Tab-separated table of C-alpha atoms and ligand atoms in Angstrom:
chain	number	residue	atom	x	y	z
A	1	UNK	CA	-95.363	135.263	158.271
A	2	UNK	CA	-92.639	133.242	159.871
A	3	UNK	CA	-91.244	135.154	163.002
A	4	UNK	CA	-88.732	134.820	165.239
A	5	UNK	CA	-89.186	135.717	168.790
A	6	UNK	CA	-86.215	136.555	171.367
A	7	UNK	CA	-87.335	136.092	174.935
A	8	UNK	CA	-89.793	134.155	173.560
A	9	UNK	CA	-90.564	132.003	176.595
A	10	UNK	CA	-90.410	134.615	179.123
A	11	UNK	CA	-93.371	135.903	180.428
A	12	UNK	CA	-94.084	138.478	177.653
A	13	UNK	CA	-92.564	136.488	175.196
A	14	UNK	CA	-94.985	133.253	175.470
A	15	UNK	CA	-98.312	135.673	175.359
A	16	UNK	CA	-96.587	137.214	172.158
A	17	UNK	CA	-96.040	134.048	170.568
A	18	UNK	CA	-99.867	132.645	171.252
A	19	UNK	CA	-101.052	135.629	170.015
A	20	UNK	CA	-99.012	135.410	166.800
A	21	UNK	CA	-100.344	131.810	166.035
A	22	UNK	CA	-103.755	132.828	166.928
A	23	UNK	CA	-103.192	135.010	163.932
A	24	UNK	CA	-102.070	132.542	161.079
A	25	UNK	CA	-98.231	133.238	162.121
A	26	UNK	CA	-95.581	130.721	162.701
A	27	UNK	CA	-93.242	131.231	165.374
A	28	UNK	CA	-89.736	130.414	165.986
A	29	UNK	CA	-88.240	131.376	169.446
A	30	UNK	CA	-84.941	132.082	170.833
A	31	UNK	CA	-84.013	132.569	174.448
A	32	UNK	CA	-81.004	131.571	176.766
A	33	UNK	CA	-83.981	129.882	179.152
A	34	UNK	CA	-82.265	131.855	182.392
A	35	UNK	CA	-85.726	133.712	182.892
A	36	UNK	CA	-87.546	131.668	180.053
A	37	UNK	CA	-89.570	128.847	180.507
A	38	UNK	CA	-89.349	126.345	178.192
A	39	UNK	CA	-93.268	124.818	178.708
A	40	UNK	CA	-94.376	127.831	178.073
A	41	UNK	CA	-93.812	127.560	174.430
A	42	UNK	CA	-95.569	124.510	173.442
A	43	UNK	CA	-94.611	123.148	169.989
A	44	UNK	CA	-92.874	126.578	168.509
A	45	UNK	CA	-89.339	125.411	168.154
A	46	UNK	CA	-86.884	126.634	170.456
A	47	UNK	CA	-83.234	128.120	169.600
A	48	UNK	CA	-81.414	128.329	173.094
A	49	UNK	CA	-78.801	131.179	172.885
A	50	UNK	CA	-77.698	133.672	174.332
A	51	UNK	CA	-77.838	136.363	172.298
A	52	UNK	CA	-75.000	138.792	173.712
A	53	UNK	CA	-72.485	135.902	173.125
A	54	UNK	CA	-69.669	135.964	170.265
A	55	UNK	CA	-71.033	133.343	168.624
A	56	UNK	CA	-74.927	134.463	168.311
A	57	UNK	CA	-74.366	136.270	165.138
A	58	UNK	CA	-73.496	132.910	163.203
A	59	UNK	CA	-76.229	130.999	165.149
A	60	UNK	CA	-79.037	133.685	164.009
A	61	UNK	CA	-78.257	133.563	160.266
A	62	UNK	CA	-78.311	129.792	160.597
A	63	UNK	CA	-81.616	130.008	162.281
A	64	UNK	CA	-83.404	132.604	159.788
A	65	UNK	CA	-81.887	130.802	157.015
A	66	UNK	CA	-83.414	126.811	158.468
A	67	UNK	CA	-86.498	128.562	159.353
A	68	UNK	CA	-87.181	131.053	156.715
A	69	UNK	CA	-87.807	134.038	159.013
A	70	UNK	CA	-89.895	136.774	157.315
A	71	UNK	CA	-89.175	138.903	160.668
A	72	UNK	CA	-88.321	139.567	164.365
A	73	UNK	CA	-90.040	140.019	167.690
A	74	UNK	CA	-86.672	141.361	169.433
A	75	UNK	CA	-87.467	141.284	173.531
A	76	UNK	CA	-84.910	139.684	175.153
A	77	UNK	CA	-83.111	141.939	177.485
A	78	UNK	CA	-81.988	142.061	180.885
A	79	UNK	CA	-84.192	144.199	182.709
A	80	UNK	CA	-84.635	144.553	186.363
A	81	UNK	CA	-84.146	148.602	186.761
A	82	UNK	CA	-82.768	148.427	190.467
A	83	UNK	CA	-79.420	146.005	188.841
A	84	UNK	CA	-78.970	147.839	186.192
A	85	UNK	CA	-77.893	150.817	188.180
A	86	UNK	CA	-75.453	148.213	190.496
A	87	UNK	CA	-74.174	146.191	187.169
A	88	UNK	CA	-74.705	148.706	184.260
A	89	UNK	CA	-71.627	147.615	182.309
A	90	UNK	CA	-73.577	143.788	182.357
A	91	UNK	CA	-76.654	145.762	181.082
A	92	UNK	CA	-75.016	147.519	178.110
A	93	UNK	CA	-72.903	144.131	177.898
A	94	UNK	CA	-76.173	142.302	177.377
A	95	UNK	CA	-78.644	144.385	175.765
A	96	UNK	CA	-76.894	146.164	173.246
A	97	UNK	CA	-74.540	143.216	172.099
A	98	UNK	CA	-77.281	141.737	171.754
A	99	UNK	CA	-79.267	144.183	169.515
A	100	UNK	CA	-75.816	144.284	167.374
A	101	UNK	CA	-75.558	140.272	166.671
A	102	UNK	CA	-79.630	140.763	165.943
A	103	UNK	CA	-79.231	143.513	163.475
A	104	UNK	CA	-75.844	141.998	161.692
A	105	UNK	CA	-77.845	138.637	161.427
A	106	UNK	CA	-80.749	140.376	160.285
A	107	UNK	CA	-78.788	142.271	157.275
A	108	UNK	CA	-76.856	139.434	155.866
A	109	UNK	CA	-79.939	137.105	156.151
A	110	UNK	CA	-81.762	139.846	154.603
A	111	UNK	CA	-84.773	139.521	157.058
A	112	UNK	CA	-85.819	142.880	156.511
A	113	UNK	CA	-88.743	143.477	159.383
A	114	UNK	CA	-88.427	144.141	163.362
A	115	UNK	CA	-90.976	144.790	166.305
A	116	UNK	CA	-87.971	146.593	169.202
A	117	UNK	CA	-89.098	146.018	172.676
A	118	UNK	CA	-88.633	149.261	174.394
A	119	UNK	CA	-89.681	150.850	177.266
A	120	UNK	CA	-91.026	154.049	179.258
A	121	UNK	CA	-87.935	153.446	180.817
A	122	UNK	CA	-86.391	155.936	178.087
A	123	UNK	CA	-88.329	158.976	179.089
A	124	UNK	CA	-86.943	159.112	182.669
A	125	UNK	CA	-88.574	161.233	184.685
A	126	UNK	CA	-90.569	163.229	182.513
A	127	UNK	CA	-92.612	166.659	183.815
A	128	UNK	CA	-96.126	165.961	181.828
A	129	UNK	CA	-98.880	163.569	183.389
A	130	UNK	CA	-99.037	161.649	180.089
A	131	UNK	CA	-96.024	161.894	177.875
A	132	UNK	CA	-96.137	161.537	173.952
A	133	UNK	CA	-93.104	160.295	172.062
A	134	UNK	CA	-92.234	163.584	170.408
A	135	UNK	CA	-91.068	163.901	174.530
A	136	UNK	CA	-87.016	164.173	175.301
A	137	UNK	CA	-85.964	161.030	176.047
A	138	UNK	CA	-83.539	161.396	178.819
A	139	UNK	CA	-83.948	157.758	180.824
A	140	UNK	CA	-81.945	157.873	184.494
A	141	UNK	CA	-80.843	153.911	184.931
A	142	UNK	CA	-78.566	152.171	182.544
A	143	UNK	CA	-81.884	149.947	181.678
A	144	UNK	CA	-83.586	152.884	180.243
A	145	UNK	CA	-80.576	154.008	178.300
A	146	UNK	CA	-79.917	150.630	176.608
A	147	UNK	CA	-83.255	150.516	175.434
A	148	UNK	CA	-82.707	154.114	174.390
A	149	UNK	CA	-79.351	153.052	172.875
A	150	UNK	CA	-81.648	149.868	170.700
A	151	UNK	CA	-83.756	152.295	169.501
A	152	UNK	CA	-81.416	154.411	168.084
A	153	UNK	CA	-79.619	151.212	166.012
A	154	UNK	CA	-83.017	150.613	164.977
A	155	UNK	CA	-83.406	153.836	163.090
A	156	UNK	CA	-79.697	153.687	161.781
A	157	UNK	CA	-80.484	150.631	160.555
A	158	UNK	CA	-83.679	151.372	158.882
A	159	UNK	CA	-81.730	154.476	157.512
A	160	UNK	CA	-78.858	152.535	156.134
A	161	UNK	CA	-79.896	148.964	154.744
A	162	UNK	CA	-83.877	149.746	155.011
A	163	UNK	CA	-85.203	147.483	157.864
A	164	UNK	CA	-88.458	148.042	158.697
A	165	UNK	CA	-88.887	148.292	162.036
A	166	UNK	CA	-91.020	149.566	164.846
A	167	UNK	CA	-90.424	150.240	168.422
A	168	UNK	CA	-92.541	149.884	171.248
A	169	UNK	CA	-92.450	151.384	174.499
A	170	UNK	CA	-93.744	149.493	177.373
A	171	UNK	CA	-95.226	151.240	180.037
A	172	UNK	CA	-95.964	149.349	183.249
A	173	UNK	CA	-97.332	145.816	181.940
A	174	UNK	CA	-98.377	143.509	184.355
A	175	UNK	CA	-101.451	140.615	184.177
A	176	UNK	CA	-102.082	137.033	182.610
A	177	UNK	CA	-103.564	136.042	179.084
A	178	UNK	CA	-103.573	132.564	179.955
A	179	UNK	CA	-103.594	130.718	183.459
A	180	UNK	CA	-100.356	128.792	182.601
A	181	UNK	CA	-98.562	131.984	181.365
A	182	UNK	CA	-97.950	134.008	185.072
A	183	UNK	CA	-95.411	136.324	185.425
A	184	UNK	CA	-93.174	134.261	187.924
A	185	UNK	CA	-90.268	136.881	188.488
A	186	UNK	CA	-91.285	138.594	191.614
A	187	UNK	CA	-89.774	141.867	190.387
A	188	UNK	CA	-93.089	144.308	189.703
A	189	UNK	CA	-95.820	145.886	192.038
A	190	UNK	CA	-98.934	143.376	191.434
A	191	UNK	CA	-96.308	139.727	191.320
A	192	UNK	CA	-94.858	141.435	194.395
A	193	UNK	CA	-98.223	142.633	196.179
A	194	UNK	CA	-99.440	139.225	195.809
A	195	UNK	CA	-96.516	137.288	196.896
A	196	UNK	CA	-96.656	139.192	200.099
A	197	UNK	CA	-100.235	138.804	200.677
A	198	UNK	CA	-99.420	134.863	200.079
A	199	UNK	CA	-96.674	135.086	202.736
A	200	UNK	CA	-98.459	137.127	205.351
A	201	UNK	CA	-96.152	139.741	205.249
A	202	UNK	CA	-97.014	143.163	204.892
A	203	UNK	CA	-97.269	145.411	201.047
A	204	UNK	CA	-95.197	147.890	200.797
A	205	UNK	CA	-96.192	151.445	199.631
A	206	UNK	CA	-92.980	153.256	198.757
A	207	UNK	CA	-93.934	156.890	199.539
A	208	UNK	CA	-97.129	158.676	200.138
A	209	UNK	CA	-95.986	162.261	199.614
A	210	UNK	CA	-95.573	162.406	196.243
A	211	UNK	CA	-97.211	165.531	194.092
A	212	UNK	CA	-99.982	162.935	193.042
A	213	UNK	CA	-103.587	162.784	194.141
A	214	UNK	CA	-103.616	160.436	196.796
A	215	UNK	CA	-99.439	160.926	197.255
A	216	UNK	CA	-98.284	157.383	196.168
A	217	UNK	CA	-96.711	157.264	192.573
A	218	UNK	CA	-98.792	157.071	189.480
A	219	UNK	CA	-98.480	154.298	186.714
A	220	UNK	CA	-99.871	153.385	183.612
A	221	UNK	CA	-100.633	149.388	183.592
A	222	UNK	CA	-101.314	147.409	180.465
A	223	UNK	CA	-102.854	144.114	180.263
A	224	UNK	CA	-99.952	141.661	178.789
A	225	UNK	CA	-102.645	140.469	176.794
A	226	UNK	CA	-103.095	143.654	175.119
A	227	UNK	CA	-99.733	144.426	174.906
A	228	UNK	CA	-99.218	140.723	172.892
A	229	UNK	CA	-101.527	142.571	170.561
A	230	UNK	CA	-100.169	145.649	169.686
A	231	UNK	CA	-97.287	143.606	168.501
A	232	UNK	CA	-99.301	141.841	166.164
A	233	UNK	CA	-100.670	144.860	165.101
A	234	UNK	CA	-97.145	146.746	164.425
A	235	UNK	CA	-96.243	143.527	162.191
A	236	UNK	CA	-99.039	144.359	159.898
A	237	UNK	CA	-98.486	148.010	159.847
A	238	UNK	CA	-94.524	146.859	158.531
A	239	UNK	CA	-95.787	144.317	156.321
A	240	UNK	CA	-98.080	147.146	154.041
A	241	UNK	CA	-94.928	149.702	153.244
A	242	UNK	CA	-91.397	150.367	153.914
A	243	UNK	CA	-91.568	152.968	156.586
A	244	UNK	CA	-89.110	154.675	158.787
A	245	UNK	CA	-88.599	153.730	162.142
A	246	UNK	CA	-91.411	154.891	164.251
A	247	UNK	CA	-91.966	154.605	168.354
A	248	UNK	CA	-95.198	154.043	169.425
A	249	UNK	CA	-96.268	153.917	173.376
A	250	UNK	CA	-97.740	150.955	174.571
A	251	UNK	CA	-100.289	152.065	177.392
A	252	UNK	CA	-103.735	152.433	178.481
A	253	UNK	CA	-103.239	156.570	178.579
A	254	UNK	CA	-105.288	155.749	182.186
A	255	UNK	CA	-102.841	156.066	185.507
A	256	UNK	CA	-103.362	154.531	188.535
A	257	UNK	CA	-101.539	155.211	191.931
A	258	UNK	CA	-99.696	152.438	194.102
A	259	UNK	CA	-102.768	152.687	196.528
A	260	UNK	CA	-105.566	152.461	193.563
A	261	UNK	CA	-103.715	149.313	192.921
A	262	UNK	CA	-103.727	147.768	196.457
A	263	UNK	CA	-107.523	148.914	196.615
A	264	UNK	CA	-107.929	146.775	193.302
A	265	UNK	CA	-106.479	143.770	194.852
A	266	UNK	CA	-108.703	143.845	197.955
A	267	UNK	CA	-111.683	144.218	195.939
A	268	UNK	CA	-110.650	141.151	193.818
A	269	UNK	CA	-109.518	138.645	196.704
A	270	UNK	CA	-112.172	139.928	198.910
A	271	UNK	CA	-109.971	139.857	201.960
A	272	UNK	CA	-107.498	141.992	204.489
A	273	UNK	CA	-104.027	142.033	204.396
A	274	UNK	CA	-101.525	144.599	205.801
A	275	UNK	CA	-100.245	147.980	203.989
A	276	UNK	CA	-97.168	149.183	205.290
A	277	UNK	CA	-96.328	153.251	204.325
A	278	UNK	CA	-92.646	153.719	204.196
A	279	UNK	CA	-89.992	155.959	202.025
A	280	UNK	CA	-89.982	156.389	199.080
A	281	UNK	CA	-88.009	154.187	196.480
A	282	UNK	CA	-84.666	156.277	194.715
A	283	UNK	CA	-85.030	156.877	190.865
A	284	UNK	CA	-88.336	156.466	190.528
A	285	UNK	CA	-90.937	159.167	188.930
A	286	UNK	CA	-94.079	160.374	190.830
A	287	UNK	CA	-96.115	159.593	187.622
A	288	UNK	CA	-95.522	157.982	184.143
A	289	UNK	CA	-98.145	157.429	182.233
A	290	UNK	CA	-99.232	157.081	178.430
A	291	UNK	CA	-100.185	159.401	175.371
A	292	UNK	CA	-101.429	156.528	173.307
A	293	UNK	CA	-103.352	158.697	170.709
A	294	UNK	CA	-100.385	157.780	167.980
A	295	UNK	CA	-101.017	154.199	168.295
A	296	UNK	CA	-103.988	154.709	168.591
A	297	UNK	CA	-104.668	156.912	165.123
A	298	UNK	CA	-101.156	155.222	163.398
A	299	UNK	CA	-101.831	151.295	164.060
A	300	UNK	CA	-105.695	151.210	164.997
A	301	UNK	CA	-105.202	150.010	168.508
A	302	UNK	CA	-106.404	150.404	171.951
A	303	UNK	CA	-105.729	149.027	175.077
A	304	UNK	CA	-109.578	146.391	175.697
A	305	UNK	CA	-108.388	145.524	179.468
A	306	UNK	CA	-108.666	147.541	182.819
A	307	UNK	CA	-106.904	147.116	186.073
A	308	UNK	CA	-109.558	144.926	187.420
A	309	UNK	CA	-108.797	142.313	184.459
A	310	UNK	CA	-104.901	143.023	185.202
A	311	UNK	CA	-105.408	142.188	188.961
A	312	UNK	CA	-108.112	139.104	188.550
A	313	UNK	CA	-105.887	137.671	185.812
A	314	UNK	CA	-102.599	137.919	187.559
A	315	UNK	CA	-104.797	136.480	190.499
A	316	UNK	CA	-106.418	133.650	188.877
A	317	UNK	CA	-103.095	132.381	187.424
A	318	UNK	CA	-100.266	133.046	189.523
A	319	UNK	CA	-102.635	130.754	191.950
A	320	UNK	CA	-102.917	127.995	189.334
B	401	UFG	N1	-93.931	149.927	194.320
B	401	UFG	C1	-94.298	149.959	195.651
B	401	UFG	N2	-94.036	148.852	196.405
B	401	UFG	C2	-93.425	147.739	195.901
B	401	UFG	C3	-93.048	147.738	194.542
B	401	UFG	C4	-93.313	148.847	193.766
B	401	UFG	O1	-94.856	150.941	196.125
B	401	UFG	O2	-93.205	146.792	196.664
B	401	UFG	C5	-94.251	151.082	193.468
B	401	UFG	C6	-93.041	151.717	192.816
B	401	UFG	O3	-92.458	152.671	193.667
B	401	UFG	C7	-93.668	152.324	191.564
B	401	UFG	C8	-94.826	151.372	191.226
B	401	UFG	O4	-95.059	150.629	192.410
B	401	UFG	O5	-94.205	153.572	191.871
B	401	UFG	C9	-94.485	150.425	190.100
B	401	UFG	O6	-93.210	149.869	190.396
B	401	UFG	P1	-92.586	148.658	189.562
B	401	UFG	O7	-91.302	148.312	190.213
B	401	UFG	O8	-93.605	147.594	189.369
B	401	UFG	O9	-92.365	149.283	188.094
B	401	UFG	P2	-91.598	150.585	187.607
B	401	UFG	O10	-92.634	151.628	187.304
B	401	UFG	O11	-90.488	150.958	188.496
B	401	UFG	O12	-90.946	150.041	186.253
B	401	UFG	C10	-91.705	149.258	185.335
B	401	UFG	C11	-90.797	148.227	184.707
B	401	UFG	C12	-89.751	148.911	183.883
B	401	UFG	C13	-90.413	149.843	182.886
B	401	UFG	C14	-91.343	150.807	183.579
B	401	UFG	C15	-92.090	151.618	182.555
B	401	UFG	O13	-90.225	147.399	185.704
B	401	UFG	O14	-89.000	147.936	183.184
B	401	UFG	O15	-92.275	150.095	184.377
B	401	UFG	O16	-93.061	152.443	183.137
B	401	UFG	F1	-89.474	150.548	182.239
């Protein structure tokens, strides 16, 4: 299939599009390049636009039309949690408008199949170690809520004009499929533990007295690699029927707490750094983590990569 990929040189985007043409699909990407990285994308042409703007619409159906899109990888979105809360008129600004020019380009272009990235942002702060998607999503940032918001135009949208479509919700991905495809935003636990650790400055551990085992908040991290996958995967499962819009989580089902993390790092670089305990960080939830058995029994997949592959990858290329 031909598919279009927005975000598609970001960090996740670039490991989605190798993975597509490393299974027979050409790939088409579109991103406004103020996270993206254009090298990242090799020869897959690029569309630079930003989607949220009046004129994207027009620009998509000229795209899908030159291109012959069969479908859509849709993960462009603002989505740093902590400025969503500050700017959240910016975040509904840019990630719905964008989802609408998507989905009226989509319909009049009649490219009828869509991979939605969402996230475990949606659940909020849910009260089960490992929450299933049957779960009330009630998110508690504006991030979480646009995603929420996508979601819902996905399954209007399937309802009314019959796009296939599938959405995905992300728990805490992190790692490196390739050593030229690092996640470079500093904005996440791992980038951020190893940035520190590269600067001589202390990690910080934001709370130790939460209701988990060892008191620092529990997480559910999946390999980018993987992740890169289970799109693939969600393109054939649109590609055999028309379905209704279905959610899947995107996780290992396996949590691991702030401090299991920082132990993982010291085993992989083999050397001290400093830890530094201190409060704990507002809005977020002691522990989030995956039920992956309807991915798992719906799609066929399962997360291959641990934490150790997570670390040593994000390790190996964030110092190439
Ligand atoms: N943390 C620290 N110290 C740091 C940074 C983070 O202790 O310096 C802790 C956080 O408190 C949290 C955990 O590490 O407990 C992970 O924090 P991140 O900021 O890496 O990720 P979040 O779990 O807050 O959010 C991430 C994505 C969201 C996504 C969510 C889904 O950033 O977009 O996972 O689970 F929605």
């Amino acid at each position: 299939m031909k598919i279009l990929v927005t975000g598609g040189a970001g960090y996740i985007g670039s490991h989605v599009i190798r993975q597509l043409i490393a299974a027979g699909h050409e790939t088409v990407a579109v991103d406004d390049l103020t996270n993206g990285i254009q090298k990242r994308i090799g020869d897959t042409p690029l569309v630079k636009l930003d989607l949220a703007s009046p004129e994207a619409t027009d620009s998509l159906i000229k795209a899908f039309k030159e291109y012959s899109i069969d479908g859509v990888i849709h993960l462009a979105a603002r989505k740093a949690v902590g400025e969503s809360v500050e700017r959240p008129e910016y975040y509904y600004q840019q990630n719905i408008n964008s989802v609408t020019n998507l989905l009226l380009a989509m319909r009049e272009a009649k490219v009828m199949n869509m991979v939605f990235s969402s996230s475990a942002a949606t659940y909020g702060s849910p009260d089960v170690d490992q929450v299933n998607e049957d779960y009330l999503a009630r998110p508690i940032n504006p991030y979480g809520e646009t995603k929420l918001v996508g979601e819902w135009m996905m399954a209007d949208a399937a309802k009314a004009w019959g796009l296939k479509v599938v959405s995905l919700r992300y728990f805490n991905v992190a790692g490196a499929g390739f050593d030229d495809l690092a996640d470079t935003s500093i904005a996440n636990l791992i980038p951020i533990a190893f940035n520190a650790i590269k600067n001589n400055k202390p990690i910080q551990v934001f709370g130790t007295d939460w209701p988990t085992p060892d008191g620092s908040c529990v997480r559910d991290y999946i390999h980018v690699l993987d992740l890169a996958d289970a799109h693939i995967t969600a393109l054939d499962y649109l590609d055999q029927d028309v379905r209704e819009h279905s959610v899947f989580n995107v996780g290992t089902g396996k949590g691991s707490s702030v401090l299991a993390v920082i132990d993982t790092i010291h085993k992989v670089i083999g050397k001290d750094f400093d830890v530094d305990l201190v409060d704990r960080r507002a809005g977020d939830p002691a522990a989030l983590s995956a039920d992956v058995s309807r991915i798992e029994k719906a799609l066929g997949w399962k997360a291959k990569h641990d934490l150790t592959d997570i670390v040593s990858s994000h390790y190996r290329a964030s110092s190439n």
